[in-house]
JSON list of C-alpha atoms and ligand atoms in Angstrom, two decimals:
[
{"chain": "A", "resi": 1, "resn": "MET", "atom": "CA", "xyz": [0.02, -0.03, 0.00]},
{"chain": "A", "resi": 2, "resn": "LYS", "atom": "CA", "xyz": [1.24, 3.46, -0.84]},
{"chain": "A", "resi": 3, "resn": "ARG", "atom": "CA", "xyz": [1.65, 6.28, 1.77]},
{"chain": "A", "resi": 4, "resn": "THR", "atom": "CA", "xyz": [-0.37, 8.84, -0.16]},
{"chain": "A", "resi": 5, "resn": "ALA", "atom": "CA", "xyz": [-3.97, 8.77, -1.20]},
{"chain": "A", "resi": 6, "resn": "VAL", "atom": "CA", "xyz": [-6.14, 10.83, -3.51]},
{"chain": "A", "resi": 7, "resn": "VAL", "atom": "CA", "xyz": [-9.69, 10.71, -2.11]},
{"chain": "A", "resi": 8, "resn": "VAL", "atom": "CA", "xyz": [-12.65, 11.50, -4.32]},
{"chain": "A", "resi": 9, "resn": "LEU", "atom": "CA", "xyz": [-14.68, 13.72, -2.01]},
{"chain": "A", "resi": 10, "resn": "SER", "atom": "CA", "xyz": [-18.18, 14.66, -2.97]},
{"chain": "A", "resi": 11, "resn": "GLY", "atom": "CA", "xyz": [-18.90, 15.96, 0.53]},
{"chain": "A", "resi": 12, "resn": "GLY", "atom": "CA", "xyz": [-21.50, 13.26, 1.12]},
{"chain": "A", "resi": 13, "resn": "GLN", "atom": "CA", "xyz": [-21.77, 10.56, 3.75]},
{"chain": "A", "resi": 14, "resn": "ASP", "atom": "CA", "xyz": [-19.75, 7.83, 1.92]},
{"chain": "A", "resi": 15, "resn": "SER", "atom": "CA", "xyz": [-16.89, 9.96, 0.72]},
{"chain": "A", "resi": 16, "resn": "THR", "atom": "CA", "xyz": [-16.60, 11.57, 4.15]},
{"chain": "A", "resi": 17, "resn": "THR", "atom": "CA", "xyz": [-16.36, 8.16, 5.74]},
{"chain": "A", "resi": 18, "resn": "CYS", "atom": "CA", "xyz": [-13.76, 7.10, 3.16]},
{"chain": "A", "resi": 19, "resn": "LEU", "atom": "CA", "xyz": [-11.68, 10.19, 3.89]},
{"chain": "A", "resi": 20, "resn": "PHE", "atom": "CA", "xyz": [-11.53, 9.38, 7.62]},
{"chain": "A", "resi": 21, "resn": "TRP", "atom": "CA", "xyz": [-10.92, 5.71, 6.84]},
{"chain": "A", "resi": 22, "resn": "ALA", "atom": "CA", "xyz": [-7.95, 6.82, 4.74]},
{"chain": "A", "resi": 23, "resn": "LYS", "atom": "CA", "xyz": [-6.75, 9.13, 7.48]},
{"chain": "A", "resi": 24, "resn": "GLU", "atom": "CA", "xyz": [-6.09, 6.08, 9.61]},
{"chain": "A", "resi": 25, "resn": "ARG", "atom": "CA", "xyz": [-4.11, 4.28, 6.95]},
{"chain": "A", "resi": 26, "resn": "TYR", "atom": "CA", "xyz": [-2.21, 6.90, 4.87]},
{"chain": "A", "resi": 27, "resn": "GLU", "atom": "CA", "xyz": [0.36, 9.52, 5.79]},
{"chain": "A", "resi": 28, "resn": "GLU", "atom": "CA", "xyz": [-0.79, 12.09, 3.27]},
{"chain": "A", "resi": 29, "resn": "LEU", "atom": "CA", "xyz": [-4.27, 12.77, 1.91]},
{"chain": "A", "resi": 30, "resn": "HIS", "atom": "CA", "xyz": [-5.30, 14.84, -1.12]},
{"chain": "A", "resi": 31, "resn": "ALA", "atom": "CA", "xyz": [-9.06, 15.48, -1.48]},
{"chain": "A", "resi": 32, "resn": "LEU", "atom": "CA", "xyz": [-10.56, 15.90, -4.92]},
{"chain": "A", "resi": 33, "resn": "SER", "atom": "CA", "xyz": [-14.03, 17.31, -5.55]},
{"chain": "A", "resi": 34, "resn": "PHE", "atom": "CA", "xyz": [-15.90, 18.02, -8.76]},
{"chain": "A", "resi": 35, "resn": "ASP", "atom": "CA", "xyz": [-18.14, 20.88, -9.76]},
{"chain": "A", "resi": 36, "resn": "TYR", "atom": "CA", "xyz": [-20.20, 19.42, -12.64]},
{"chain": "A", "resi": 37, "resn": "GLY", "atom": "CA", "xyz": [-23.19, 21.69, -12.34]},
{"chain": "A", "resi": 38, "resn": "GLN", "atom": "CA", "xyz": [-24.88, 19.39, -9.87]},
{"chain": "A", "resi": 39, "resn": "ARG", "atom": "CA", "xyz": [-28.23, 20.51, -8.40]},
{"chain": "A", "resi": 40, "resn": "HIS", "atom": "CA", "xyz": [-26.97, 19.82, -4.93]},
{"chain": "A", "resi": 41, "resn": "ILE", "atom": "CA", "xyz": [-24.03, 22.21, -5.23]},
{"chain": "A", "resi": 42, "resn": "ALA", "atom": "CA", "xyz": [-24.19, 22.58, -1.42]},
{"chain": "A", "resi": 43, "resn": "GLU", "atom": "CA", "xyz": [-22.13, 19.36, -1.28]},
{"chain": "A", "resi": 44, "resn": "LEU", "atom": "CA", "xyz": [-19.09, 21.27, -2.46]},
{"chain": "A", "resi": 45, "resn": "THR", "atom": "CA", "xyz": [-19.28, 23.59, 0.59]},
{"chain": "A", "resi": 46, "resn": "ALA", "atom": "CA", "xyz": [-19.64, 20.48, 2.69]},
{"chain": "A", "resi": 47, "resn": "ALA", "atom": "CA", "xyz": [-16.61, 18.91, 1.01]},
{"chain": "A", "resi": 48, "resn": "GLY", "atom": "CA", "xyz": [-14.49, 21.94, 1.93]},
{"chain": "A", "resi": 49, "resn": "ARG", "atom": "CA", "xyz": [-15.52, 21.75, 5.54]},
{"chain": "A", "resi": 50, "resn": "VAL", "atom": "CA", "xyz": [-14.98, 17.99, 5.71]},
{"chain": "A", "resi": 51, "resn": "ALA", "atom": "CA", "xyz": [-11.56, 18.22, 4.05]},
{"chain": "A", "resi": 52, "resn": "ALA", "atom": "CA", "xyz": [-10.50, 20.91, 6.54]},
{"chain": "A", "resi": 53, "resn": "LEU", "atom": "CA", "xyz": [-11.68, 18.78, 9.45]},
{"chain": "A", "resi": 54, "resn": "ALA", "atom": "CA", "xyz": [-9.68, 15.79, 8.17]},
{"chain": "A", "resi": 55, "resn": "GLY", "atom": "CA", "xyz": [-6.57, 17.99, 7.87]},
{"chain": "A", "resi": 56, "resn": "VAL", "atom": "CA", "xyz": [-5.82, 17.02, 4.28]},
{"chain": "A", "resi": 57, "resn": "ALA", "atom": "CA", "xyz": [-2.61, 18.12, 2.56]},
{"chain": "A", "resi": 58, "resn": "SER", "atom": "CA", "xyz": [-4.64, 19.62, -0.30]},
{"chain": "A", "resi": 59, "resn": "HIS", "atom": "CA", "xyz": [-8.27, 19.97, -1.46]},
{"chain": "A", "resi": 60, "resn": "GLU", "atom": "CA", "xyz": [-8.83, 20.64, -5.16]},
{"chain": "A", "resi": 61, "resn": "THR", "atom": "CA", "xyz": [-12.22, 21.29, -6.69]},
{"chain": "A", "resi": 62, "resn": "VAL", "atom": "CA", "xyz": [-12.15, 20.55, -10.43]},
{"chain": "A", "resi": 63, "resn": "LEU", "atom": "CA", "xyz": [-14.49, 22.79, -12.45]},
{"chain": "A", "resi": 64, "resn": "LEU", "atom": "CA", "xyz": [-16.08, 20.56, -15.10]},
{"chain": "A", "resi": 65, "resn": "GLY", "atom": "CA", "xyz": [-19.00, 22.82, -15.95]},
{"chain": "A", "resi": 66, "resn": "ASP", "atom": "CA", "xyz": [-21.89, 21.10, -17.74]},
{"chain": "A", "resi": 67, "resn": "VAL", "atom": "CA", "xyz": [-19.66, 18.59, -19.48]},
{"chain": "A", "resi": 68, "resn": "LEU", "atom": "CA", "xyz": [-21.94, 15.73, -18.47]},
{"chain": "A", "resi": 69, "resn": "HIS", "atom": "CA", "xyz": [-25.33, 15.60, -20.20]},
{"chain": "A", "resi": 70, "resn": "GLY", "atom": "CA", "xyz": [-28.41, 13.47, -19.50]},
{"chain": "A", "resi": 71, "resn": "PRO", "atom": "CA", "xyz": [-31.89, 13.42, -17.99]},
{"chain": "A", "resi": 72, "resn": "SER", "atom": "CA", "xyz": [-30.69, 12.86, -14.43]},
{"chain": "A", "resi": 73, "resn": "PRO", "atom": "CA", "xyz": [-32.37, 15.42, -12.08]},
{"chain": "A", "resi": 74, "resn": "LEU", "atom": "CA", "xyz": [-28.92, 16.03, -10.62]},
{"chain": "A", "resi": 75, "resn": "ILE", "atom": "CA", "xyz": [-27.85, 17.78, -13.82]},
{"chain": "A", "resi": 76, "resn": "SER", "atom": "CA", "xyz": [-31.18, 18.81, -15.44]},
{"chain": "A", "resi": 77, "resn": "LYS", "atom": "CA", "xyz": [-34.42, 20.44, -14.50]},
{"chain": "A", "resi": 78, "resn": "ALA", "atom": "CA", "xyz": [-36.21, 17.08, -14.28]},
{"chain": "A", "resi": 79, "resn": "PRO", "atom": "CA", "xyz": [-38.06, 16.71, -10.95]},
{"chain": "A", "resi": 80, "resn": "LEU", "atom": "CA", "xyz": [-36.55, 14.56, -8.19]},
{"chain": "A", "resi": 81, "resn": "GLU", "atom": "CA", "xyz": [-38.58, 11.49, -7.28]},
{"chain": "A", "resi": 82, "resn": "THR", "atom": "CA", "xyz": [-39.51, 11.49, -3.64]},
{"chain": "A", "resi": 83, "resn": "TYR", "atom": "CA", "xyz": [-40.49, 8.66, -1.30]},
{"chain": "A", "resi": 84, "resn": "PRO", "atom": "CA", "xyz": [-42.34, 8.52, 2.00]},
{"chain": "A", "resi": 85, "resn": "ASP", "atom": "CA", "xyz": [-40.11, 5.82, 3.45]},
{"chain": "A", "resi": 86, "resn": "PHE", "atom": "CA", "xyz": [-37.38, 3.25, 2.71]},
{"chain": "A", "resi": 87, "resn": "ALA", "atom": "CA", "xyz": [-39.68, 0.26, 2.02]},
{"chain": "A", "resi": 88, "resn": "THR", "atom": "CA", "xyz": [-41.75, 2.26, -0.50]},
{"chain": "A", "resi": 89, "resn": "MET", "atom": "CA", "xyz": [-38.60, 3.51, -2.17]},
{"chain": "A", "resi": 90, "resn": "ASP", "atom": "CA", "xyz": [-37.14, 0.02, -2.36]},
{"chain": "A", "resi": 91, "resn": "GLY", "atom": "CA", "xyz": [-40.33, -1.21, -3.99]},
{"chain": "A", "resi": 92, "resn": "ILE", "atom": "CA", "xyz": [-40.45, 1.61, -6.54]},
{"chain": "A", "resi": 93, "resn": "ILE", "atom": "CA", "xyz": [-36.79, 1.39, -7.54]},
{"chain": "A", "resi": 94, "resn": "GLY", "atom": "CA", "xyz": [-36.57, -2.44, -7.61]},
{"chain": "A", "resi": 95, "resn": "ASN", "atom": "CA", "xyz": [-34.06, -3.44, -10.24]},
{"chain": "A", "resi": 96, "resn": "ARG", "atom": "CA", "xyz": [-34.38, -0.18, -12.13]},
{"chain": "A", "resi": 97, "resn": "ILE", "atom": "CA", "xyz": [-31.33, 1.99, -12.60]},
{"chain": "A", "resi": 98, "resn": "GLU", "atom": "CA", "xyz": [-31.89, 5.02, -10.40]},
{"chain": "A", "resi": 99, "resn": "LEU", "atom": "CA", "xyz": [-33.19, 8.11, -12.25]},
{"chain": "A", "resi": 100, "resn": "THR", "atom": "CA", "xyz": [-30.39, 10.13, -10.79]},
{"chain": "A", "resi": 101, "resn": "PHE", "atom": "CA", "xyz": [-27.74, 8.02, -12.53]},
{"chain": "A", "resi": 102, "resn": "VAL", "atom": "CA", "xyz": [-25.38, 10.19, -14.64]},
{"chain": "A", "resi": 103, "resn": "PRO", "atom": "CA", "xyz": [-23.79, 8.14, -17.42]},
{"chain": "A", "resi": 104, "resn": "MET", "atom": "CA", "xyz": [-19.99, 8.02, -17.23]},
{"chain": "A", "resi": 105, "resn": "ARG", "atom": "CA", "xyz": [-19.75, 10.33, -14.21]},
{"chain": "A", "resi": 106, "resn": "ASN", "atom": "CA", "xyz": [-17.68, 8.00, -12.08]},
{"chain": "A", "resi": 107, "resn": "MET", "atom": "CA", "xyz": [-15.42, 7.01, -14.98]},
{"chain": "A", "resi": 108, "resn": "LEU", "atom": "CA", "xyz": [-14.70, 10.67, -15.56]},
{"chain": "A", "resi": 109, "resn": "PHE", "atom": "CA", "xyz": [-14.06, 11.34, -11.90]},
{"chain": "A", "resi": 110, "resn": "LEU", "atom": "CA", "xyz": [-11.76, 8.32, -11.60]},
{"chain": "A", "resi": 111, "resn": "THR", "atom": "CA", "xyz": [-9.88, 9.33, -14.76]},
{"chain": "A", "resi": 112, "resn": "ILE", "atom": "CA", "xyz": [-9.09, 12.75, -13.27]},
{"chain": "A", "resi": 113, "resn": "ALA", "atom": "CA", "xyz": [-8.27, 11.27, -9.85]},
{"chain": "A", "resi": 114, "resn": "ALA", "atom": "CA", "xyz": [-5.93, 8.80, -11.56]},
{"chain": "A", "resi": 115, "resn": "ASN", "atom": "CA", "xyz": [-4.18, 11.73, -13.28]},
{"chain": "A", "resi": 116, "resn": "ARG", "atom": "CA", "xyz": [-3.47, 13.33, -9.89]},
{"chain": "A", "resi": 117, "resn": "ALA", "atom": "CA", "xyz": [-2.60, 9.98, -8.23]},
{"chain": "A", "resi": 118, "resn": "ALA", "atom": "CA", "xyz": [-0.19, 9.05, -11.03]},
{"chain": "A", "resi": 119, "resn": "LEU", "atom": "CA", "xyz": [1.73, 12.33, -10.41]},
{"chain": "A", "resi": 120, "resn": "LEU", "atom": "CA", "xyz": [1.71, 11.82, -6.63]},
{"chain": "A", "resi": 121, "resn": "GLY", "atom": "CA", "xyz": [2.42, 8.04, -6.62]},
{"chain": "A", "resi": 122, "resn": "ALA", "atom": "CA", "xyz": [-0.87, 7.63, -4.71]},
{"chain": "A", "resi": 123, "resn": "ASP", "atom": "CA", "xyz": [-3.73, 5.28, -4.40]},
{"chain": "A", "resi": 124, "resn": "VAL", "atom": "CA", "xyz": [-7.18, 6.46, -5.45]},
{"chain": "A", "resi": 125, "resn": "ILE", "atom": "CA", "xyz": [-9.97, 6.08, -2.86]},
{"chain": "A", "resi": 126, "resn": "THR", "atom": "CA", "xyz": [-13.62, 6.27, -3.81]},
{"chain": "A", "resi": 127, "resn": "GLY", "atom": "CA", "xyz": [-16.78, 5.69, -1.72]},
{"chain": "A", "resi": 128, "resn": "ILE", "atom": "CA", "xyz": [-18.66, 3.82, -4.44]},
{"chain": "A", "resi": 129, "resn": "CYS", "atom": "CA", "xyz": [-20.82, 1.09, -3.01]},
{"chain": "A", "resi": 130, "resn": "GLN", "atom": "CA", "xyz": [-22.78, -1.64, -4.68]},
{"chain": "A", "resi": 131, "resn": "GLU", "atom": "CA", "xyz": [-25.14, -2.12, -1.83]},
{"chain": "A", "resi": 132, "resn": "ASP", "atom": "CA", "xyz": [-26.64, 1.33, -2.37]},
{"chain": "A", "resi": 133, "resn": "ASN", "atom": "CA", "xyz": [-30.11, 0.21, -3.40]},
{"chain": "A", "resi": 134, "resn": "ALA", "atom": "CA", "xyz": [-29.71, 2.34, -6.52]},
{"chain": "A", "resi": 135, "resn": "ASN", "atom": "CA", "xyz": [-28.42, -0.17, -9.13]},
{"chain": "A", "resi": 136, "resn": "TYR", "atom": "CA", "xyz": [-25.80, 2.37, -10.34]},
{"chain": "A", "resi": 137, "resn": "PRO", "atom": "CA", "xyz": [-23.73, 0.31, -12.77]},
{"chain": "A", "resi": 138, "resn": "ASP", "atom": "CA", "xyz": [-20.65, 2.44, -12.12]},
{"chain": "A", "resi": 139, "resn": "CYS", "atom": "CA", "xyz": [-20.70, 1.76, -8.41]},
{"chain": "A", "resi": 140, "resn": "ARG", "atom": "CA", "xyz": [-20.24, -2.00, -8.69]},
{"chain": "A", "resi": 141, "resn": "GLN", "atom": "CA", "xyz": [-17.11, -4.09, -7.94]},
{"chain": "A", "resi": 142, "resn": "GLU", "atom": "CA", "xyz": [-16.81, -5.26, -11.54]},
{"chain": "A", "resi": 143, "resn": "PHE", "atom": "CA", "xyz": [-16.69, -1.62, -12.65]},
{"chain": "A", "resi": 144, "resn": "ALA", "atom": "CA", "xyz": [-14.02, -0.67, -10.10]},
{"chain": "A", "resi": 145, "resn": "TRP", "atom": "CA", "xyz": [-11.83, -3.62, -11.18]},
{"chain": "A", "resi": 146, "resn": "ALA", "atom": "CA", "xyz": [-12.31, -2.85, -14.91]},
{"chain": "A", "resi": 147, "resn": "ALA", "atom": "CA", "xyz": [-11.65, 0.88, -14.37]},
{"chain": "A", "resi": 148, "resn": "GLU", "atom": "CA", "xyz": [-8.47, 0.04, -12.46]},
{"chain": "A", "resi": 149, "resn": "ALA", "atom": "CA", "xyz": [-7.32, -2.29, -15.23]},
{"chain": "A", "resi": 150, "resn": "ALA", "atom": "CA", "xyz": [-8.11, 0.31, -17.92]},
{"chain": "A", "resi": 151, "resn": "ILE", "atom": "CA", "xyz": [-6.33, 3.07, -16.03]},
{"chain": "A", "resi": 152, "resn": "ASN", "atom": "CA", "xyz": [-3.18, 0.96, -15.55]},
{"chain": "A", "resi": 153, "resn": "ARG", "atom": "CA", "xyz": [-3.22, 0.12, -19.26]},
{"chain": "A", "resi": 154, "resn": "ALA", "atom": "CA", "xyz": [-3.55, 3.79, -20.03]},
{"chain": "A", "resi": 155, "resn": "LEU", "atom": "CA", "xyz": [-0.59, 4.54, -17.70]},
{"chain": "A", "resi": 156, "resn": "GLY", "atom": "CA", "xyz": [1.50, 1.80, -19.31]},
{"chain": "A", "resi": 157, "resn": "GLN", "atom": "CA", "xyz": [1.54, -0.32, -16.15]},
{"chain": "A", "resi": 158, "resn": "LEU", "atom": "CA", "xyz": [1.06, -4.03, -16.02]},
{"chain": "A", "resi": 159, "resn": "LEU", "atom": "CA", "xyz": [-0.57, -6.28, -13.43]},
{"chain": "A", "resi": 160, "resn": "SER", "atom": "CA", "xyz": [2.88, -7.19, -12.13]},
{"chain": "A", "resi": 161, "resn": "ASP", "atom": "CA", "xyz": [4.11, -3.60, -11.65]},
{"chain": "A", "resi": 162, "resn": "ASP", "atom": "CA", "xyz": [4.72, -2.69, -7.98]},
{"chain": "A", "resi": 163, "resn": "ASN", "atom": "CA", "xyz": [3.75, 0.91, -8.60]},
{"chain": "A", "resi": 164, "resn": "ARG", "atom": "CA", "xyz": [0.51, 0.20, -10.41]},
{"chain": "A", "resi": 165, "resn": "LEU", "atom": "CA", "xyz": [-2.36, 2.40, -9.47]},
{"chain": "A", "resi": 166, "resn": "HIS", "atom": "CA", "xyz": [-4.88, 1.00, -7.07]},
{"chain": "A", "resi": 167, "resn": "ILE", "atom": "CA", "xyz": [-8.54, 2.03, -6.85]},
{"chain": "A", "resi": 168, "resn": "VAL", "atom": "CA", "xyz": [-9.50, 1.41, -3.23]},
{"chain": "A", "resi": 169, "resn": "THR", "atom": "CA", "xyz": [-13.19, 1.06, -2.40]},
{"chain": "A", "resi": 170, "resn": "PRO", "atom": "CA", "xyz": [-13.58, 0.59, 1.39]},
{"chain": "A", "resi": 171, "resn": "LEU", "atom": "CA", "xyz": [-17.35, 0.74, 1.35]},
{"chain": "A", "resi": 172, "resn": "MET", "atom": "CA", "xyz": [-18.06, -1.43, -1.68]},
{"chain": "A", "resi": 173, "resn": "HIS", "atom": "CA", "xyz": [-19.71, -4.31, 0.14]},
{"chain": "A", "resi": 174, "resn": "LEU", "atom": "CA", "xyz": [-21.04, -2.49, 3.18]},
{"chain": "A", "resi": 175, "resn": "SER", "atom": "CA", "xyz": [-24.68, -1.73, 3.80]},
{"chain": "A", "resi": 176, "resn": "LYS", "atom": "CA", "xyz": [-25.49, 1.87, 4.82]},
{"chain": "A", "resi": 177, "resn": "ALA", "atom": "CA", "xyz": [-25.86, 0.69, 8.42]},
{"chain": "A", "resi": 178, "resn": "GLU", "atom": "CA", "xyz": [-22.41, -0.99, 8.30]},
{"chain": "A", "resi": 179, "resn": "SER", "atom": "CA", "xyz": [-20.98, 2.23, 6.86]},
{"chain": "A", "resi": 180, "resn": "VAL", "atom": "CA", "xyz": [-22.45, 4.17, 9.78]},
{"chain": "A", "resi": 181, "resn": "ARG", "atom": "CA", "xyz": [-20.95, 1.72, 12.27]},
{"chain": "A", "resi": 182, "resn": "LEU", "atom": "CA", "xyz": [-17.57, 2.06, 10.53]},
{"chain": "A", "resi": 183, "resn": "ALA", "atom": "CA", "xyz": [-17.84, 5.85, 10.69]},
{"chain": "A", "resi": 184, "resn": "GLU", "atom": "CA", "xyz": [-18.52, 5.69, 14.42]},
{"chain": "A", "resi": 185, "resn": "MET", "atom": "CA", "xyz": [-15.16, 3.86, 14.93]},
{"chain": "A", "resi": 186, "resn": "LEU", "atom": "CA", "xyz": [-13.13, 6.33, 12.92]},
{"chain": "A", "resi": 187, "resn": "PRO", "atom": "CA", "xyz": [-11.77, 9.22, 15.05]},
{"chain": "A", "resi": 188, "resn": "GLY", "atom": "CA", "xyz": [-13.30, 12.59, 14.00]},
{"chain": "A", "resi": 189, "resn": "CYS", "atom": "CA", "xyz": [-15.61, 11.04, 11.37]},
{"chain": "A", "resi": 190, "resn": "MET", "atom": "CA", "xyz": [-18.92, 11.59, 13.17]},
{"chain": "A", "resi": 191, "resn": "ASP", "atom": "CA", "xyz": [-17.99, 15.22, 13.76]},
{"chain": "A", "resi": 192, "resn": "ALA", "atom": "CA", "xyz": [-17.28, 15.61, 10.06]},
{"chain": "A", "resi": 193, "resn": "LEU", "atom": "CA", "xyz": [-20.49, 13.81, 9.08]},
{"chain": "A", "resi": 194, "resn": "ALA", "atom": "CA", "xyz": [-22.37, 16.60, 10.89]},
{"chain": "A", "resi": 195, "resn": "TYR", "atom": "CA", "xyz": [-21.16, 18.87, 8.08]},
{"chain": "A", "resi": 196, "resn": "SER", "atom": "CA", "xyz": [-21.53, 16.43, 5.23]},
{"chain": "A", "resi": 197, "resn": "HIS", "atom": "CA", "xyz": [-24.22, 16.93, 2.58]},
{"chain": "A", "resi": 198, "resn": "THR", "atom": "CA", "xyz": [-26.32, 14.11, 1.13]},
{"chain": "A", "resi": 199, "resn": "CYS", "atom": "CA", "xyz": [-29.64, 15.64, 0.00]},
{"chain": "A", "resi": 200, "resn": "TYR", "atom": "CA", "xyz": [-30.09, 15.55, -3.79]},
{"chain": "A", "resi": 201, "resn": "ALA", "atom": "CA", "xyz": [-32.46, 18.48, -3.48]},
{"chain": "A", "resi": 202, "resn": "GLY", "atom": "CA", "xyz": [-29.62, 20.50, -2.08]},
{"chain": "A", "resi": 203, "resn": "ARG", "atom": "CA", "xyz": [-31.59, 21.31, 1.06]},
{"chain": "A", "resi": 204, "resn": "VAL", "atom": "CA", "xyz": [-30.12, 22.15, 4.47]},
{"chain": "A", "resi": 205, "resn": "PRO", "atom": "CA", "xyz": [-31.74, 20.83, 6.62]},
{"chain": "A", "resi": 206, "resn": "PRO", "atom": "CA", "xyz": [-32.09, 17.78, 4.43]},
{"chain": "A", "resi": 207, "resn": "CYS", "atom": "CA", "xyz": [-35.40, 17.31, 2.55]},
{"chain": "A", "resi": 208, "resn": "GLY", "atom": "CA", "xyz": [-35.88, 13.87, 4.09]},
{"chain": "A", "resi": 209, "resn": "GLU", "atom": "CA", "xyz": [-37.63, 12.38, 1.05]},
{"chain": "A", "resi": 210, "resn": "CYS", "atom": "CA", "xyz": [-35.20, 12.21, -1.86]},
{"chain": "A", "resi": 211, "resn": "HIS", "atom": "CA", "xyz": [-33.34, 8.90, -2.64]},
{"chain": "A", "resi": 212, "resn": "ALA", "atom": "CA", "xyz": [-30.21, 10.07, -0.88]},
{"chain": "A", "resi": 213, "resn": "CYS", "atom": "CA", "xyz": [-32.00, 11.36, 2.23]},
{"chain": "A", "resi": 214, "resn": "VAL", "atom": "CA", "xyz": [-34.14, 8.25, 2.62]},
{"chain": "A", "resi": 215, "resn": "LEU", "atom": "CA", "xyz": [-31.15, 5.91, 2.19]},
{"chain": "A", "resi": 216, "resn": "ARG", "atom": "CA", "xyz": [-29.09, 7.82, 4.66]},
{"chain": "A", "resi": 217, "resn": "ALA", "atom": "CA", "xyz": [-31.84, 7.93, 7.30]},
{"chain": "A", "resi": 218, "resn": "HIS", "atom": "CA", "xyz": [-32.40, 4.18, 6.83]},
{"chain": "A", "resi": 219, "resn": "GLY", "atom": "CA", "xyz": [-28.70, 3.50, 7.44]},
{"chain": "A", "resi": 220, "resn": "PHE", "atom": "CA", "xyz": [-28.53, 5.47, 10.64]},
{"chain": "A", "resi": 221, "resn": "ALA", "atom": "CA", "xyz": [-31.82, 4.06, 11.89]},
{"chain": "A", "resi": 222, "resn": "GLU", "atom": "CA", "xyz": [-30.65, 0.48, 11.21]},
{"chain": "A", "resi": 223, "resn": "ALA", "atom": "CA", "xyz": [-27.38, 1.14, 12.98]},
{"chain": "A", "resi": 224, "resn": "GLY", "atom": "CA", "xyz": [-29.25, 2.64, 15.94]},
{"chain": "A", "resi": 225, "resn": "ILE", "atom": "CA", "xyz": [-27.13, 5.77, 15.79]},
{"chain": "A", "resi": 226, "resn": "GLU", "atom": "CA", "xyz": [-28.32, 9.37, 15.57]},
{"chain": "A", "resi": 227, "resn": "ASP", "atom": "CA", "xyz": [-27.25, 11.15, 12.36]},
{"chain": "A", "resi": 228, "resn": "PRO", "atom": "CA", "xyz": [-24.98, 13.98, 13.52]},
{"chain": "A", "resi": 229, "resn": "LEU", "atom": "CA", "xyz": [-26.17, 16.09, 10.53]},
{"chain": "A", "resi": 230, "resn": "ILE", "atom": "CA", "xyz": [-29.78, 15.83, 11.72]},
{"chain": "A", "resi": 231, "resn": "ALA", "atom": "CA", "xyz": [-28.69, 16.50, 15.29]},
{"chain": "A", "resi": 232, "resn": "ARG", "atom": "CA", "xyz": [-27.00, 19.71, 14.03]},
{"chain": "A", "resi": 233, "resn": "THR", "atom": "CA", "xyz": [-29.64, 20.99, 11.56]},
{"chain": "A", "resi": 234, "resn": "GLY", "atom": "CA", "xyz": [-32.91, 19.20, 12.46]},
{"chain": "A", "resi": 235, "resn": "HIS", "atom": "CA", "xyz": [-35.31, 17.91, 9.83]},
{"chain": "A", "resi": 236, "resn": "LEU", "atom": "CA", "xyz": [-36.90, 19.94, 7.09]},
{"chain": "A", "resi": 237, "resn": "THR", "atom": "CA", "xyz": [-39.75, 17.42, 7.03]},
{"chain": "A", "resi": 238, "resn": "PRO", "atom": "CA", "xyz": [-40.55, 16.48, 10.60]},
{"chain": "A", "resi": 239, "resn": "ALA", "atom": "CA", "xyz": [-39.92, 12.76, 11.01]},
{"chain": "B", "resi": 1, "resn": "LIG", "atom": "ZN1", "xyz": [-33.12, 15.12, 0.24]}
]
């Protein structure tokens, strides 16, 4: 394992947890955020706060503008689907790819992160998770392996190279509740989660009914731990 890591930091729950996971394992952290015209631009403010709390060596926000197109409500004016609770949401989404999916977003993010990591001799850490009840194809283990292989090919590195680039996905097989329990064990992580931003509607306090809010609330409820963000800001929609 290398001593330096580039952490893809959206400012949400998963990337915040990954940053503090990495803090326990690497000597030097570089956080990397992306401004791609997302509706929930508030997450970039959160990313700055979280990066500062983690004491990173650097935090870069890459300005991508509206380079990613598509019908996802995250990057268009399409309305966000809302859900009254987790069970209803699970039933509605089923095996469908989530409406908020942005084609090629994670590949683009990993490509830029790999550029920075190649220069630093660092691992790339991302909070993608295949247990996310969202069926995002670019959050699955097979994608992470394939992206790592493609990136190493692009960098001219072979499977046997000691310095090959690794894409590390600490949350890949964790449920949201398991992620919360992990966060609780990482020094400083819960304090940072109080300033993380998850809500797709970009609301602070969180809207409580978008996919991201419902999933986050379900994770904390299952873990039996109070969400420090809700403790700090309260609910927009009284629970
Ligand atoms: Zn929300």
